[in-house]
Amino acid sequence: MTTDVRVLTPADWDEWYGKLELAFGGVAEPAEERALWRDLTEFDRSLGVWDGEECVGTAGAFSFRVTVPGGAAVQAAGVTMVSVASTHRRRGVLTSMMRRQLDDVRSWGEPLAVLTASEPAIYGRFGYGIATQQLRAEIDTTRVRLSVPDGTDDVRLRLVAPDAPAVRDACEALYARRVPARPGMLERRPGWERLPLLPPDGGGRSTSPLQCVLARRDGEVVGYARYCIRPDWDTAGPKGTVELRDLEALDPAAYAALWRHLFDIDLVSAVKTHNRPVDDAWLHLVSDNRRCAVTLRDSLHVRLVDVGAALEARTYQAPLDVVLEVEDSFCPWNEGRWRLTGDTKGASCVRTTDSPDVALSVRELGAAYLGGVSLASLAAAGRVRELRRGALAEASLGFASVVAPWLPHGF
């Protein structure tokens, strides 16, 4: 088989995206959603694999800035729209795209590549580690109660049109204020504000249109929640579900007021969340965690494209001075020994010939990078080796994040 990996052109987008849809089950997306993804596609950062006149592979890379521990925003390639035609599996198509893409990312000077995976087992062999999880829950609001903090009653809530320009801008401004506070969050470039406003279920009739509540105090917007309602009835009466899309707030009172609103909506008996941080504060407001049906799943996968630059870009919550022996067969420019010194003020990561203290692959380094996965837990699984006594505890403490990293939306 002779294939050609080439940069995507606007003229090829429809075929390219159609093959992506086919690889993910063949169901065409709603026109509004499809149009959004075309507008967001960065053609010079997107690849197609062609077998003659047929597109048999797709891969894209958005230009992102992702928050890392310490609050800095680091340039990252958001790997997306990856697919291989069913007729061309196990023929090296995916590997050829990953090879070209990581070479490109390196040439762009971006120290990180990040992605979400349709199947978590796919990308580890290319050096991606699972760095964040998302919390899902279905809260039985007929039996679970909230205990809210002082000041909650001072917050005023108003239902507003989510797509009204002033509302959209207020929500985006508040979201932007929240981005530096949690590793894994993405700065939203122009155009991305449309993503959370897409109609639920593609505009189908099984749910309400998207709804939005703004929280204000002293005239200032201090929070918002966007959600839809999935109505349902049985012989005992209404048992609808509030499906939360996103919720952000600047302080505990605004946060609690928004959650209390979701709990108090008439004709519903549950609040369902599909993507919240694993340390989300509502877990400490509810009266009964067992009736919240909490589950976790993988979310953001992180790949260090430039080990030195990536490790220097973040801070470390405790002082550390360790030599890392890094294995990276897919991107061999990362292999070898790196001396990492850092604290809460900054870091340095340079090549060294000194004896190594900790040995690990770039996959484990990616998993630990945002502070949500402990190097010590990876060592307990045999995936990190301590070579100097005490170095593992030092590195584990330094790499940790005060708050859990979280990816607020997919891409």
GROMACS .gro file of C-alpha atoms in nm:
model
  411
    1MET     CA    1   0.000   0.000   0.000
    2THR     CA    2   0.129   0.344  -0.097
    3THR     CA    3  -0.019   0.633   0.097
    4ASP     CA    4   0.049   1.003   0.106
    5VAL     CA    5   0.029   1.217   0.421
    6ARG     CA    6  -0.047   1.576   0.327
    7VAL     CA    7  -0.173   1.900   0.477
    8LEU     CA    8  -0.549   1.950   0.451
    9THR     CA    9  -0.690   2.205   0.207
   10PRO     CA   10  -1.032   2.373   0.231
   11ALA     CA   11  -1.135   2.201  -0.092
   12ASP     CA   12  -1.082   1.858   0.066
   13TRP     CA   13  -1.252   1.932   0.398
   14ASP     CA   14  -1.595   1.783   0.317
   15GLU     CA   15  -1.448   1.450   0.209
   16TRP     CA   16  -1.199   1.453   0.496
   17TYR     CA   17  -1.466   1.526   0.757
   18GLY     CA   18  -1.707   1.280   0.599
   19LYS     CA   19  -1.447   1.005   0.645
   20LEU     CA   20  -1.411   1.112   1.008
   21GLU     CA   21  -1.787   1.082   1.059
   22LEU     CA   22  -1.786   0.741   0.888
   23ALA     CA   23  -1.509   0.616   1.118
   24PHE     CA   24  -1.712   0.723   1.423
   25GLY     CA   25  -2.024   0.535   1.324
   26GLY     CA   26  -2.142   0.705   1.007
   27VAL     CA   27  -2.402   0.932   1.168
   28ALA     CA   28  -2.384   1.280   1.018
   29GLU     CA   29  -2.364   1.563   1.270
   30PRO     CA   30  -2.629   1.836   1.279
   31ALA     CA   31  -2.562   2.113   1.029
   32GLU     CA   32  -2.487   2.374   1.297
   33GLU     CA   33  -2.230   2.155   1.470
   34ARG     CA   34  -2.067   2.054   1.143
   35ALA     CA   35  -2.040   2.418   1.038
   36LEU     CA   36  -1.876   2.506   1.370
   37TRP     CA   37  -1.609   2.238   1.331
   38ARG     CA   38  -1.535   2.355   0.978
   39ASP     CA   39  -1.493   2.712   1.103
   40LEU     CA   40  -1.264   2.595   1.384
   41THR     CA   41  -1.051   2.365   1.168
   42GLU     CA   42  -0.697   2.495   1.132
   43PHE     CA   43  -0.614   2.371   0.784
   44ASP     CA   44  -0.238   2.424   0.803
   45ARG     CA   45  -0.232   2.210   1.121
   46SER     CA   46  -0.454   1.930   0.986
   47LEU     CA   47  -0.345   1.618   0.799
   48GLY     CA   48  -0.507   1.369   0.568
   49VAL     CA   49  -0.375   1.034   0.451
   50TRP     CA   50  -0.463   0.957   0.091
   51ASP     CA   51  -0.458   0.624  -0.088
   52GLY     CA   52  -0.478   0.739  -0.447
   53GLU     CA   53  -0.788   0.954  -0.466
   54GLU     CA   54  -0.938   0.826  -0.140
   55CYS     CA   55  -0.895   0.984   0.204
   56VAL     CA   56  -0.821   0.701   0.448
   57GLY     CA   57  -0.694   0.889   0.753
   58THR     CA   58  -0.759   1.219   0.932
   59ALA     CA   59  -0.591   1.415   1.210
   60GLY     CA   60  -0.604   1.777   1.322
   61ALA     CA   61  -0.435   1.999   1.579
   62PHE     CA   62  -0.595   2.306   1.735
   63SER     CA   63  -0.385   2.593   1.868
   64PHE     CA   64  -0.448   2.591   2.242
   65ARG     CA   65  -0.305   2.742   2.555
   66VAL     CA   66  -0.355   2.516   2.856
   67THR     CA   67  -0.316   2.610   3.222
   68VAL     CA   68  -0.037   2.428   3.407
   69PRO     CA   69   0.042   2.419   3.781
   70GLY     CA   70   0.134   2.769   3.887
   71GLY     CA   71  -0.128   2.931   3.666
   72ALA     CA   72   0.074   2.989   3.349
   73ALA     CA   73  -0.085   2.918   3.010
   74VAL     CA   74   0.137   2.698   2.792
   75GLN     CA   75   0.105   2.657   2.417
   76ALA     CA   76  -0.023   2.311   2.326
   77ALA     CA   77  -0.136   2.129   2.015
   78GLY     CA   78  -0.491   2.002   2.072
   79VAL     CA   79  -0.487   1.678   1.873
   80THR     CA   80  -0.832   1.609   1.733
   81MET     CA   81  -1.041   1.448   1.458
   82VAL     CA   82  -0.817   1.141   1.438
   83SER     CA   83  -0.953   0.850   1.237
   84VAL     CA   84  -0.848   0.565   1.010
   85ALA     CA   85  -1.075   0.407   0.750
   86SER     CA   86  -1.190   0.057   0.844
   87THR     CA   87  -1.036  -0.073   0.520
   88HIS     CA   88  -0.691   0.055   0.616
   89ARG     CA   89  -0.652  -0.046   0.979
   90ARG     CA   90  -0.327  -0.206   1.101
   91ARG     CA   91  -0.134  -0.076   0.803
   92GLY     CA   92   0.060   0.200   0.977
   93VAL     CA   93  -0.177   0.485   0.885
   94LEU     CA   94  -0.220   0.607   1.243
   95THR     CA   95   0.150   0.577   1.315
   96SER     CA   96   0.237   0.778   1.005
   97MET     CA   97   0.001   1.058   1.114
   98MET     CA   98   0.130   1.060   1.472
   99ARG     CA   99   0.489   1.068   1.345
  100ARG     CA  100   0.424   1.363   1.112
  101GLN     CA  101   0.210   1.545   1.367
  102LEU     CA  102   0.460   1.529   1.654
  103ASP     CA  103   0.740   1.637   1.422
  104ASP     CA  104   0.523   1.931   1.319
  105VAL     CA  105   0.440   2.024   1.678
  106ARG     CA  106   0.808   2.024   1.764
  107SER     CA  107   0.884   2.247   1.464
  108TRP     CA  108   0.613   2.489   1.580
  109GLY     CA  109   0.792   2.525   1.914
  110GLU     CA  110   0.497   2.392   2.118
  111PRO     CA  111   0.612   2.189   2.419
  112LEU     CA  112   0.287   1.994   2.468
  113ALA     CA  113   0.038   1.791   2.270
  114VAL     CA  114  -0.296   1.704   2.431
  115LEU     CA  115  -0.598   1.500   2.326
  116THR     CA  116  -0.909   1.317   2.436
  117ALA     CA  117  -0.936   0.958   2.321
  118SER     CA  118  -1.226   0.757   2.184
  119GLU     CA  119  -1.050   0.457   2.340
  120PRO     CA  120  -0.790   0.518   2.612
  121ALA     CA  121  -0.562   0.232   2.504
  122ILE     CA  122  -0.476   0.388   2.167
  123TYR     CA  123  -0.230   0.667   2.240
  124GLY     CA  124   0.001   0.537   2.512
  125ARG     CA  125   0.238   0.391   2.255
  126PHE     CA  126   0.285   0.741   2.115
  127GLY     CA  127   0.384   0.881   2.456
  128TYR     CA  128   0.050   1.019   2.578
  129GLY     CA  129  -0.035   0.972   2.945
  130ILE     CA  130  -0.378   1.011   3.105
  131ALA     CA  131  -0.341   1.331   3.306
  132THR     CA  132  -0.697   1.422   3.406
  133GLN     CA  133  -1.025   1.252   3.484
  134GLN     CA  134  -1.379   1.378   3.462
  135LEU     CA  135  -1.645   1.318   3.725
  136ARG     CA  136  -1.990   1.207   3.617
  137ALA     CA  137  -2.288   1.189   3.848
  138GLU     CA  138  -2.664   1.146   3.857
  139ILE     CA  139  -2.789   1.306   4.177
  140ASP     CA  140  -3.124   1.198   4.320
  141THR     CA  141  -3.261   1.539   4.416
  142THR     CA  142  -3.569   1.386   4.578
  143ARG     CA  143  -3.350   1.239   4.854
  144VAL     CA  144  -3.030   1.446   4.852
  145ARG     CA  145  -3.019   1.789   5.012
  146LEU     CA  146  -2.771   2.073   4.987
  147SER     CA  147  -2.607   2.254   5.277
  148VAL     CA  148  -2.510   2.597   5.145
  149PRO     CA  149  -2.259   2.848   5.291
  150ASP     CA  150  -2.334   3.188   5.436
  151GLY     CA  151  -2.400   3.452   5.172
  152THR     CA  152  -2.582   3.221   4.931
  153ASP     CA  153  -2.909   3.409   4.981
  154ASP     CA  154  -2.739   3.733   4.874
  155VAL     CA  155  -2.685   3.600   4.523
  156ARG     CA  156  -2.952   3.690   4.267
  157LEU     CA  157  -3.029   3.450   3.984
  158ARG     CA  158  -3.193   3.530   3.650
  159LEU     CA  159  -3.289   3.309   3.359
  160VAL     CA  160  -3.148   3.462   3.041
  161ALA     CA  161  -3.117   3.375   2.674
  162PRO     CA  162  -2.786   3.184   2.650
  163ASP     CA  163  -2.706   3.308   2.300
  164ALA     CA  164  -2.779   3.677   2.366
  165PRO     CA  165  -2.451   3.858   2.289
  166ALA     CA  166  -2.432   4.030   2.628
  167VAL     CA  167  -2.496   3.702   2.810
  168ARG     CA  168  -2.247   3.509   2.599
  169ASP     CA  169  -1.982   3.776   2.656
  170ALA     CA  170  -2.044   3.782   3.031
  171CYS     CA  171  -2.010   3.405   3.053
  172GLU     CA  172  -1.693   3.404   2.845
  173ALA     CA  173  -1.539   3.679   3.056
  174LEU     CA  174  -1.612   3.486   3.374
  175TYR     CA  175  -1.480   3.162   3.222
  176ALA     CA  176  -1.158   3.344   3.129
  177ARG     CA  177  -1.116   3.454   3.492
  178ARG     CA  178  -1.146   3.092   3.602
  179VAL     CA  179  -0.894   2.947   3.355
  180PRO     CA  180  -0.575   3.028   3.552
  181ALA     CA  181  -0.717   2.873   3.869
  182ARG     CA  182  -0.709   2.510   3.758
  183PRO     CA  183  -0.453   2.312   3.556
  184GLY     CA  184  -0.593   2.156   3.240
  185MET     CA  185  -0.832   2.439   3.158
  186LEU     CA  186  -0.812   2.583   2.807
  187GLU     CA  187  -0.810   2.945   2.703
  188ARG     CA  188  -1.092   2.985   2.451
  189ARG     CA  189  -0.985   3.157   2.129
  190PRO     CA  190  -1.240   3.346   1.917
  191GLY     CA  191  -1.498   3.108   1.778
  192TRP     CA  192  -1.480   2.862   2.066
  193GLU     CA  193  -1.747   3.053   2.258
  194ARG     CA  194  -1.995   2.890   2.016
  195LEU     CA  195  -1.916   2.538   2.137
  196PRO     CA  196  -2.104   2.546   2.471
  197LEU     CA  197  -2.403   2.706   2.295
  198LEU     CA  198  -2.469   2.418   2.055
  199PRO     CA  199  -2.825   2.284   2.089
  200PRO     CA  200  -2.863   1.983   2.319
  201ASP     CA  201  -2.908   1.654   2.130
  202GLY     CA  202  -2.846   1.838   1.805
  203GLY     CA  203  -3.168   2.032   1.845
  204GLY     CA  204  -3.386   1.723   1.888
  205ARG     CA  205  -3.713   1.723   2.079
  206SER     CA  206  -3.613   1.492   2.365
  207THR     CA  207  -3.471   1.780   2.570
  208SER     CA  208  -3.550   2.143   2.627
  209PRO     CA  209  -3.352   2.411   2.446
  210LEU     CA  210  -3.035   2.518   2.620
  211GLN     CA  211  -3.107   2.730   2.929
  212CYS     CA  212  -2.880   2.971   3.114
  213VAL     CA  213  -2.889   3.120   3.463
  214LEU     CA  214  -2.668   3.415   3.556
  215ALA     CA  215  -2.570   3.474   3.917
  216ARG     CA  216  -2.519   3.836   4.024
  217ARG     CA  217  -2.414   4.012   4.339
  218ASP     CA  218  -2.413   4.392   4.366
  219GLY     CA  219  -2.471   4.409   3.992
  220GLU     CA  220  -2.165   4.197   3.903
  221VAL     CA  221  -2.192   3.861   3.726
  222VAL     CA  222  -2.035   3.611   3.967
  223GLY     CA  223  -2.143   3.284   3.809
  224TYR     CA  224  -2.344   3.105   3.546
  225ALA     CA  225  -2.489   2.765   3.470
  226ARG     CA  226  -2.600   2.628   3.132
  227TYR     CA  227  -2.819   2.323   3.117
  228CYS     CA  228  -3.118   2.158   2.955
  229ILE     CA  229  -3.410   1.961   3.094
  230ARG     CA  230  -3.504   1.613   2.981
  231PRO     CA  231  -3.870   1.572   3.082
  232ASP     CA  232  -4.013   1.235   3.180
  233TRP     CA  233  -4.330   1.109   3.343
  234ASP     CA  234  -4.453   0.783   3.487
  235THR     CA  235  -4.765   0.676   3.674
  236ALA     CA  236  -4.631   0.836   3.993
  237GLY     CA  237  -4.581   1.174   3.825
  238PRO     CA  238  -4.293   1.379   3.686
  239LYS     CA  239  -3.935   1.251   3.702
  240GLY     CA  240  -3.742   1.473   3.465
  241THR     CA  241  -3.365   1.526   3.466
  242VAL     CA  242  -3.159   1.844   3.464
  243GLU     CA  243  -2.857   1.784   3.241
  244LEU     CA  244  -2.580   2.025   3.334
  245ARG     CA  245  -2.355   2.141   3.052
  246ASP     CA  246  -2.129   2.383   3.239
  247LEU     CA  247  -2.116   2.586   3.558
  248GLU     CA  248  -1.860   2.840   3.671
  249ALA     CA  249  -1.858   3.071   3.973
  250LEU     CA  250  -1.617   3.313   4.137
  251ASP     CA  251  -1.688   3.226   4.501
  252PRO     CA  252  -1.854   2.960   4.719
  253ALA     CA  253  -2.182   3.151   4.766
  254ALA     CA  254  -2.240   3.200   4.393
  255TYR     CA  255  -2.143   2.839   4.329
  256ALA     CA  256  -2.387   2.709   4.590
  257ALA     CA  257  -2.667   2.935   4.466
  258LEU     CA  258  -2.637   2.789   4.117
  259TRP     CA  259  -2.639   2.432   4.242
  260ARG     CA  260  -2.938   2.504   4.467
  261HIS     CA  261  -3.123   2.638   4.163
  262LEU     CA  262  -3.056   2.315   3.972
  263PHE     CA  263  -3.185   2.110   4.265
  264ASP     CA  264  -3.502   2.318   4.299
  265ILE     CA  265  -3.630   2.313   3.939
  266ASP     CA  266  -3.989   2.186   3.926
  267LEU     CA  267  -4.089   1.851   3.773
  268VAL     CA  268  -3.741   1.698   3.792
  269SER     CA  269  -3.598   1.435   4.023
  270ALA     CA  270  -3.232   1.425   3.923
  271VAL     CA  271  -2.938   1.641   3.820
  272LYS     CA  272  -2.698   1.473   3.581
  273THR     CA  273  -2.343   1.593   3.521
  274HIS     CA  274  -2.121   1.456   3.246
  275ASN     CA  275  -1.796   1.642   3.311
  276ARG     CA  276  -1.696   1.799   3.640
  277PRO     CA  277  -1.362   1.814   3.829
  278VAL     CA  278  -1.294   1.514   4.050
  279ASP     CA  279  -1.266   1.750   4.350
  280ASP     CA  280  -1.578   1.952   4.263
  281ALA     CA  281  -1.711   2.135   4.568
  282TRP     CA  282  -2.071   2.009   4.538
  283LEU     CA  283  -1.942   1.677   4.672
  284HIS     CA  284  -1.909   1.856   5.008
  285LEU     CA  285  -2.249   2.026   4.990
  286VAL     CA  286  -2.468   1.718   4.939
  287SER     CA  287  -2.622   1.524   5.223
  288ASP     CA  288  -2.565   1.177   5.075
  289ASN     CA  289  -2.286   1.100   4.829
  290ARG     CA  290  -2.411   0.744   4.783
  291ARG     CA  291  -2.723   0.868   4.606
  292CYS     CA  292  -2.519   1.068   4.355
  293ALA     CA  293  -2.400   0.772   4.142
  294VAL     CA  294  -2.051   0.914   4.099
  295THR     CA  295  -1.826   0.763   3.831
  296LEU     CA  296  -1.492   0.864   3.679
  297ARG     CA  297  -1.346   0.829   3.332
  298ASP     CA  298  -1.030   0.941   3.157
  299SER     CA  299  -1.029   1.288   3.003
  300LEU     CA  300  -0.717   1.478   2.892
  301HIS     CA  301  -0.416   1.283   2.766
  302VAL     CA  302  -0.088   1.477   2.775
  303ARG     CA  303   0.229   1.429   2.569
  304LEU     CA  304   0.549   1.621   2.640
  305VAL     CA  305   0.691   1.712   2.299
  306ASP     CA  306   0.981   1.909   2.449
  307VAL     CA  307   1.061   1.772   2.794
  308GLY     CA  308   1.286   2.057   2.900
  309ALA     CA  309   1.055   2.339   2.791
  310ALA     CA  310   0.745   2.167   2.929
  311LEU     CA  311   0.892   2.105   3.274
  312GLU     CA  312   1.027   2.459   3.292
  313ALA     CA  313   0.685   2.605   3.202
  314ARG     CA  314   0.517   2.501   3.528
  315THR     CA  315   0.594   2.553   3.895
  316TYR     CA  316   0.627   2.297   4.174
  317GLN     CA  317   0.447   2.314   4.505
  318ALA     CA  318   0.752   2.201   4.703
  319PRO     CA  319   1.121   2.253   4.627
  320LEU     CA  320   1.278   1.975   4.424
  321ASP     CA  321   1.612   1.895   4.265
  322VAL     CA  322   1.602   1.562   4.083
  323VAL     CA  323   1.762   1.402   3.780
  324LEU     CA  324   1.504   1.230   3.561
  325GLU     CA  325   1.603   0.947   3.329
  326VAL     CA  326   1.346   0.977   3.050
  327GLU     CA  327   1.269   0.704   2.795
  328ASP     CA  328   1.100   0.821   2.473
  329SER     CA  329   1.150   0.594   2.174
  330PHE     CA  330   0.891   0.772   1.957
  331CYS     CA  331   1.045   1.118   2.008
  332PRO     CA  332   1.410   1.030   2.078
  333TRP     CA  333   1.515   1.393   2.114
  334ASN     CA  334   1.360   1.374   2.463
  335GLU     CA  335   1.553   1.067   2.577
  336GLY     CA  336   1.822   1.091   2.839
  337ARG     CA  337   1.885   1.262   3.170
  338TRP     CA  338   1.730   1.592   3.273
  339ARG     CA  339   1.804   1.783   3.593
  340LEU     CA  340   1.483   1.943   3.715
  341THR     CA  341   1.505   2.206   3.987
  342GLY     CA  342   1.207   2.412   4.088
  343ASP     CA  343   0.968   2.550   4.347
  344THR     CA  344   0.662   2.772   4.362
  345LYS     CA  345   0.846   3.056   4.186
  346GLY     CA  346   0.978   2.878   3.879
  347ALA     CA  347   1.186   2.592   3.742
  348SER     CA  348   1.486   2.494   3.534
  349CYS     CA  349   1.520   2.171   3.336
  350VAL     CA  350   1.846   2.106   3.153
  351ARG     CA  351   2.044   1.814   3.014
  352THR     CA  352   2.288   1.653   3.255
  353THR     CA  353   2.531   1.364   3.283
  354ASP     CA  354   2.473   1.328   3.658
  355SER     CA  355   2.346   1.001   3.800
  356PRO     CA  356   1.967   0.962   3.765
  357ASP     CA  357   1.735   0.979   4.066
  358VAL     CA  358   1.406   0.868   3.904
  359ALA     CA  359   1.353   0.671   3.582
  360LEU     CA  360   1.032   0.686   3.383
  361SER     CA  361   0.894   0.703   3.030
  362VAL     CA  362   0.756   1.018   2.871
  363ARG     CA  363   0.410   0.860   2.902
  364GLU     CA  364   0.430   0.861   3.282
  365LEU     CA  365   0.577   1.211   3.275
  366GLY     CA  366   0.272   1.325   3.074
  367ALA     CA  367   0.035   1.160   3.320
  368ALA     CA  368   0.197   1.339   3.615
  369TYR     CA  369   0.256   1.671   3.438
  370LEU     CA  370  -0.063   1.855   3.544
  371GLY     CA  371  -0.041   1.737   3.903
  372GLY     CA  372  -0.339   1.503   3.912
  373VAL     CA  373  -0.151   1.171   3.897
  374SER     CA  374   0.105   1.090   4.164
  375LEU     CA  375   0.448   0.970   4.059
  376ALA     CA  376   0.441   0.756   4.374
  377SER     CA  377   0.124   0.580   4.257
  378LEU     CA  378   0.282   0.517   3.918
  379ALA     CA  379   0.586   0.375   4.098
  380ALA     CA  380   0.358   0.143   4.295
  381ALA     CA  381   0.236   0.012   3.960
  382GLY     CA  382   0.593  -0.048   3.846
  383ARG     CA  383   0.587   0.231   3.588
  384VAL     CA  384   0.831   0.467   3.766
  385ARG     CA  385   1.157   0.359   3.933
  386GLU     CA  386   1.323   0.533   4.223
  387LEU     CA  387   1.704   0.524   4.183
  388ARG     CA  388   1.797   0.751   4.475
  389ARG     CA  389   1.630   0.698   4.809
  390GLY     CA  390   1.390   0.982   4.886
  391ALA     CA  391   1.384   1.118   4.531
  392LEU     CA  392   1.041   0.971   4.453
  393ALA     CA  393   0.876   1.140   4.752
  394GLU     CA  394   1.047   1.468   4.665
  395ALA     CA  395   0.932   1.453   4.302
  396SER     CA  396   0.580   1.336   4.388
  397LEU     CA  397   0.523   1.622   4.628
  398GLY     CA  398   0.668   1.878   4.390
  399PHE     CA  399   0.464   1.766   4.090
  400ALA     CA  400   0.131   1.762   4.280
  401SER     CA  401  -0.136   2.028   4.225
  402VAL     CA  402  -0.338   2.195   4.501
  403VAL     CA  403  -0.654   2.147   4.294
  404ALA     CA  404  -0.727   1.859   4.060
  405PRO     CA  405  -0.655   1.928   3.694
  406TRP     CA  406  -0.960   1.929   3.470
  407LEU     CA  407  -1.051   1.968   3.104
  408PRO     CA  408  -1.380   2.167   3.095
  409HIS     CA  409  -1.487   2.066   2.744
  410GLY     CA  410  -1.384   1.843   2.461
  411PHE     CA  411  -1.238   1.935   2.127
   0.00000   0.00000   0.00000
